[in-house]
Amino acid sequence: MSLSPKETKKENSFSEVDHIRSGSTSQQPQTGVWTSLKDSFKPAIQAETLTSANYDDNKELTDLERININSANSNLQRKLKSRHLEMIAIGSSIGTGLFVGCGGALRTGGPAGIMIGWIITATGVFATMQGLGELAVTFPVSGSFNLYASRFIEPAVGFAIGWNYFMQFFVLLPLELVAASITIKYWNSTINSDVFVIVFWVAIVFITLLGVKGYGEAEFIFSLIKVLAVIGFIIMSIVLICGGGPSHEFIGGVNWRNPGPFANGFKGVVSTFVTAAFSYGGTEMIGLTAAETADPRKTLPKAIKQVFWRICLFYLGSLTMVATLVNSSDKRLIGSSSVDATASPFVIAIVNGGIKGLPSVINAVILIAVLSVGNASVYATSRSLNSLAEQGMAPKWTGYVDRAGRPLAAILITDAFGLFALIAASDRQVEAFNWLLALSGLSSIFTWLSINLSHIRFRAAMKIQGRSLGELPFLSQCGVWGSYYGFVLNMLVLAAQLWIAIFPLGGSPSAYNFFLSYLGLPVLLVSWLFYKLWKRDWTLFIRAKDIDVDTGRANLDLEYLQQEIAEEKSRLAEKSFYIRWYKFWC
């Protein structure tokens, strides 16, 4: 397949911008450290051939065309390496949702309930991430899923999803700083919490200002510690269950028989789905790295495939141990929204096992997890805001990117809001944060729904435009039916949350509890309506035949891409069954 002159021009332009974004300095004169640091904060060097203004001098661009072009030509730099992506993929969502939040789910759903909730939710997450992988490898553009929603569904949906996702992680930074200060109280409860808030805030600001490479290195270390801790916990739990602890008591299935596998019947099981969705939140962040990955064609598929192993080992493996070692009626298990690390079922399991010293280790790991999520929240928020600015959905100045590839304005805005955590010493901190979280409490589910629908619409566009799936560098292992499954499952989780919001467990219906649980939906709808009124565009969806399936493609030389994929398949076919099986899943 030969390229048209216009396509050839595009391809050469993308190669040029990738060279600029990679941070190459081979043609730049040597300068001092201070000068280089100072210059790095200057505006990024623009690739003039790629601006929407001169993309086609003879054509008046629509808002959607400008969105596609500007997002494809972001000034973010491709500095994340394979090892960064792999560890981010493994550890990005191992945080307080797993270490602390699962305690509340165990209390309300029981050991069988928590396993059912996490397993079923996991199948939807796996299918959703496969669809995201196909889109992100094909279109490694700035903004990822909120851009896909604008591009494959319609811009108002992208606007609502983008701002909702921004709010989710914007609020998360101060929340995690408060959580870190509370975790410290395990060792010292006499020092004012705000002291530790400032200490941790300074640390996170320092990391975030290092740029994407600093984020990658920090997450590599944080995630490695979390992974080793979870593996160590699983091994230790097996020993305790088999009676190898200090008391030599064989635990077996005692906690499954008394008080029983289910704590509150069917309703208790349903309540675990919401906590499970919150726990898996952040899995989709691997899509945000697409625009800053050195070789998305090679590294993103591997990172996406590791979602399967992460779910099986780190979630289901550790939760099986927790459900076996901790009794669901234990009074120390408190609400899933709590950030009190002393209520972590991981800590309770070790205390019950009579092992001294290890509770402090687990609390230290929880502290690291909290800081990791805080660091990741700045990354997610800044990239989301930068993408919204590129799409013309946020003030233009918020999309400022410096020469180091940092979305500087977005990072500083997020870091500044982190100081809201100084209310940690206030008696009203829980109520304040509960309402902030309520604004985007369902954001992960909305984001996953948009990914599912974007993938379905993309496949529909490919089909109706007569395009072959052989053009795609990576195909979802679940196919388009996986996205249909993920869409339906996420809708059911929303319905389950609505039921629990109206008729809460152990309580009576109230408007206060309803909006605390379901405020995210009206916020999303208002955002969607605001964009419609702002742009005066009442199109409900983009027709499949009009969807742009070319702008921002990772490789426009389709003939070369297909030849490369064919050679890879040929080499793999010569390998043994075990290697082929490994490559399929890894």
Coordinates of C-alpha atoms in Angstrom, one line a residue, residues 150-426:
S150 CA -14.4 13.2 22.0
R151 CA -13.2 11.6 18.8
F152 CA -15.2 8.4 18.6
I153 CA -18.4 9.3 20.5
E154 CA -18.7 13.1 20.4
P155 CA -16.9 16.1 22.0
A156 CA -19.4 16.8 24.8
V157 CA -18.9 13.3 26.2
G158 CA -15.1 13.8 26.0
F159 CA -15.5 17.2 27.9
A160 CA -17.6 15.6 30.6
I161 CA -15.4 12.5 31.0
G162 CA -12.2 14.6 30.9
W163 CA -13.3 17.1 33.6
N164 CA -14.8 14.3 35.8
Y165 CA -11.5 12.4 35.6
F166 CA -9.6 15.6 36.4
M167 CA -11.8 16.1 39.5
Q168 CA -11.3 12.6 40.7
F169 CA -7.5 12.9 40.9
F170 CA -7.5 16.6 41.7
V171 CA -9.2 15.8 45.0
L172 CA -7.2 12.7 45.5
L173 CA -3.9 14.5 46.2
P174 CA -5.0 16.3 49.4
L175 CA -6.9 13.2 50.4
E176 CA -3.7 11.1 50.1
L177 CA -1.7 13.7 52.0
V178 CA -4.2 13.5 54.8
A179 CA -4.0 9.7 54.7
A180 CA -0.2 9.8 55.0
S181 CA -0.4 12.1 58.0
I182 CA -2.9 9.8 59.7
T183 CA -0.7 6.7 58.9
I184 CA 2.2 8.4 60.7
K185 CA 0.0 8.5 63.8
Y186 CA 0.6 4.8 64.1
W187 CA 4.1 5.6 65.4
N188 CA 3.6 9.1 66.8
S189 CA 0.3 10.7 67.6
T190 CA 1.6 13.7 69.4
I191 CA 2.8 15.8 66.5
N192 CA 0.4 18.0 64.6
S193 CA -0.8 16.3 61.4
D194 CA -0.1 19.4 59.3
V195 CA 3.6 19.0 59.9
F196 CA 3.6 15.7 58.0
V197 CA 1.2 17.1 55.4
I198 CA 3.8 19.8 54.5
V199 CA 6.7 17.2 54.5
F200 CA 4.9 14.9 52.1
W201 CA 3.6 17.7 50.0
V202 CA 7.1 19.1 49.5
A203 CA 8.3 15.5 48.5
I204 CA 5.5 15.1 45.9
V205 CA 6.1 18.6 44.5
F206 CA 9.8 17.8 44.0
I207 CA 9.0 14.5 42.2
T208 CA 6.4 16.1 40.0
L209 CA 8.7 18.9 38.9
L210 CA 11.3 16.4 37.7
G211 CA 9.0 15.7 34.8
V212 CA 7.7 12.5 33.3
K213 CA 11.0 10.7 33.8
G214 CA 11.0 11.6 37.5
Y215 CA 7.4 10.3 37.8
G216 CA 8.5 7.1 36.0
E217 CA 11.5 6.5 38.3
A218 CA 9.5 7.3 41.4
E219 CA 6.6 5.0 40.4
F220 CA 9.1 2.3 39.5
I221 CA 10.5 2.3 43.1
F222 CA 7.1 2.8 44.8
S223 CA 5.5 0.0 42.8
L224 CA 8.4 -2.4 43.3
I225 CA 8.1 -2.0 47.1
K226 CA 4.3 -2.5 46.9
V227 CA 4.7 -5.6 44.8
L228 CA 7.3 -7.1 47.0
A229 CA 5.1 -6.4 50.1
V230 CA 2.0 -8.0 48.6
I231 CA 4.0 -11.1 47.5
G232 CA 5.6 -11.3 51.0
F233 CA 2.1 -11.0 52.6
I234 CA 0.7 -13.8 50.5
I235 CA 3.6 -16.1 51.4
M236 CA 3.3 -15.2 55.1
S237 CA -0.5 -15.7 55.0
I238 CA -0.2 -19.2 53.6
V239 CA 2.2 -20.1 56.5
L240 CA -0.3 -18.6 59.0
I241 CA -3.3 -20.4 57.5
C242 CA -1.5 -23.7 57.7
G243 CA -0.6 -23.2 61.3
G244 CA 3.0 -22.1 60.9
G245 CA 2.6 -18.9 63.0
P246 CA 3.7 -18.4 66.6
S247 CA 0.5 -19.9 68.0
H248 CA 0.7 -22.9 65.6
E249 CA -3.1 -22.6 65.2
F250 CA -4.4 -24.1 62.0
I251 CA -6.8 -21.5 60.7
G252 CA -8.1 -23.1 57.5
G253 CA -11.6 -22.1 56.6
V254 CA -12.7 -21.1 60.2
N255 CA -13.6 -17.6 59.2
W256 CA -15.6 -18.8 56.2
R257 CA -17.8 -21.0 58.4
N258 CA -18.2 -18.5 61.3
P259 CA -20.0 -16.1 60.9
G260 CA -20.4 -17.5 57.3
P261 CA -19.4 -16.7 53.7
F262 CA -21.9 -13.9 53.3
A263 CA -22.4 -11.0 55.8
N264 CA -25.5 -9.3 54.5
G265 CA -26.9 -11.6 51.8
F266 CA -27.3 -10.5 48.2
K267 CA -27.3 -6.8 49.1
G268 CA -24.0 -7.2 50.9
V269 CA -22.4 -8.8 47.8
V270 CA -23.8 -6.0 45.6
S271 CA -22.2 -3.4 47.9
T272 CA -18.7 -4.9 47.3
F273 CA -18.8 -4.1 43.6
V274 CA -18.6 -0.4 44.2
T275 CA -15.6 -0.8 46.6
A276 CA -14.0 -3.2 44.0
A277 CA -14.4 -0.6 41.3
F278 CA -12.8 2.0 43.5
S279 CA -10.0 -0.4 44.3
Y280 CA -9.2 -1.1 40.6
G281 CA -9.4 2.6 39.8
G282 CA -6.1 3.8 38.3
T283 CA -5.7 0.8 36.1
E284 CA -6.7 2.9 33.1
M285 CA -3.8 5.3 33.8
I286 CA -1.5 3.2 31.6
G287 CA -3.4 4.8 28.7
L288 CA -2.4 8.3 29.8
T289 CA 1.3 7.3 29.3
A290 CA 0.8 6.6 25.6
A291 CA 1.9 10.1 24.6
E292 CA 5.0 9.9 26.7
T293 CA 6.1 6.4 25.9
A294 CA 9.3 5.9 23.9
D295 CA 8.0 3.1 21.8
P296 CA 4.3 2.6 22.3
R297 CA 4.1 0.0 19.6
K298 CA 6.4 -2.4 21.6
T299 CA 5.9 -1.4 25.2
L300 CA 2.2 -0.6 25.6
P301 CA 0.8 -4.1 24.6
K302 CA 3.1 -5.8 27.1
A303 CA 2.0 -3.4 29.9
I304 CA -1.7 -3.9 29.0
K305 CA -1.4 -7.7 29.0
Q306 CA 0.1 -7.5 32.5
V307 CA -3.3 -6.3 33.8
F308 CA -4.4 -10.0 33.8
W309 CA -1.5 -11.1 36.0
R310 CA -1.8 -8.1 38.3
I311 CA -5.5 -8.9 38.9
C312 CA -4.9 -12.6 39.5
L313 CA -1.9 -12.4 41.7
F314 CA -1.9 -9.1 43.6
Y315 CA -5.7 -8.6 44.0
L316 CA -7.3 -12.0 44.1
G317 CA -4.3 -13.6 45.7
S318 CA -4.0 -11.2 48.6
L319 CA -7.8 -10.9 49.0
T320 CA -8.1 -14.6 49.3
M321 CA -5.6 -14.5 52.2
V322 CA -7.4 -11.6 53.8
A323 CA -10.8 -13.2 53.6
T324 CA -9.3 -16.4 55.2
L325 CA -7.3 -14.7 58.0
V326 CA -9.7 -11.9 59.0
N327 CA -13.2 -12.5 60.4
S328 CA -15.8 -10.3 58.7
S329 CA -17.4 -9.5 62.1
D330 CA -14.1 -8.1 63.5
K331 CA -14.9 -4.7 65.1
R332 CA -11.6 -3.2 63.9
L333 CA -12.9 -3.3 60.3
I334 CA -14.5 0.1 59.6
G335 CA -16.0 1.8 56.6
S336 CA -14.3 1.5 53.2
S337 CA -14.0 5.2 52.9
S338 CA -11.7 5.5 55.9
V339 CA -8.1 6.3 55.4
D340 CA -7.1 5.0 58.8
A341 CA -4.3 2.5 58.1
T342 CA -4.8 0.8 61.5
A343 CA -8.1 -0.6 60.1
S344 CA -6.3 -2.3 57.2
P345 CA -7.2 -6.0 57.1
F346 CA -3.6 -6.6 56.1
V347 CA -2.5 -5.2 59.5
I348 CA -5.3 -7.0 61.4
A349 CA -4.3 -10.3 59.8
I350 CA -0.7 -10.0 61.0
V351 CA -1.7 -8.9 64.5
N352 CA -4.1 -11.9 64.7
G353 CA -1.2 -14.1 63.6
G354 CA 0.9 -12.9 66.6
I355 CA 3.8 -11.7 64.5
K356 CA 5.5 -8.7 66.1
G357 CA 7.2 -6.0 64.2
L358 CA 5.5 -6.8 60.9
P359 CA 2.4 -4.5 61.5
S360 CA 4.9 -1.5 61.4
V361 CA 6.3 -2.8 58.1
I362 CA 2.8 -3.1 56.6
N363 CA 2.0 0.4 57.8
A364 CA 5.2 1.7 56.2
V365 CA 4.1 0.0 52.9
I366 CA 0.7 1.6 53.2
L367 CA 2.4 5.0 53.7
I368 CA 4.5 4.3 50.5
A369 CA 1.3 3.3 48.7
V370 CA -0.4 6.6 49.8
L371 CA 2.5 8.7 48.5
S372 CA 2.5 6.7 45.3
V373 CA -1.1 7.4 44.7
G374 CA -0.5 11.0 45.5
N375 CA 2.3 11.2 43.0
A376 CA 0.2 9.4 40.4
S377 CA -2.7 11.7 41.0
V378 CA -0.6 14.7 40.0
Y379 CA 0.4 12.9 36.8
A380 CA -3.2 12.0 35.9
T381 CA -4.6 15.4 36.8
S382 CA -1.9 17.4 34.9
R383 CA -2.1 15.2 31.8
S384 CA -5.9 15.4 31.8
L385 CA -5.9 19.2 32.2
N386 CA -3.3 19.5 29.5
S387 CA -5.3 17.4 27.1
L388 CA -8.5 19.4 27.8
A389 CA -6.5 22.6 27.0
E390 CA -5.3 21.1 23.8
Q391 CA -8.9 20.2 22.8
G392 CA -10.0 23.8 23.6
M393 CA -12.0 22.5 26.6
A394 CA -10.0 24.4 29.2
P395 CA -8.2 27.8 29.3
K396 CA -5.3 27.7 26.8
W397 CA -2.8 28.8 29.5
T398 CA -3.5 25.6 31.5
G399 CA -2.0 23.6 28.6
Y400 CA 1.5 25.3 28.9
V401 CA 4.2 22.7 28.3
D402 CA 7.8 23.7 28.9
R403 CA 10.9 22.5 27.0
A404 CA 11.4 19.6 29.5
G405 CA 8.0 18.3 28.3
R406 CA 6.3 19.1 31.6
P407 CA 2.7 20.4 31.5
L408 CA 3.9 23.0 34.0
A409 CA 0.8 25.0 34.5
A410 CA -1.4 21.9 35.1
I411 CA 1.2 20.5 37.5
L412 CA 1.5 23.7 39.6
I413 CA -2.3 24.0 39.8
T414 CA -2.6 20.4 41.1
D415 CA 0.3 20.8 43.5
A416 CA -1.2 24.1 44.9
F417 CA -4.5 22.4 45.6
G418 CA -2.7 19.7 47.5
L419 CA -2.3 22.3 50.3
F420 CA -6.0 21.9 51.0
A421 CA -4.8 18.9 53.0
L422 CA -3.8 21.3 55.7
I423 CA -7.3 20.8 57.1
A424 CA -5.9 17.4 58.4
A425 CA -5.9 18.8 61.9
S426 CA -9.5 20.0 61.6

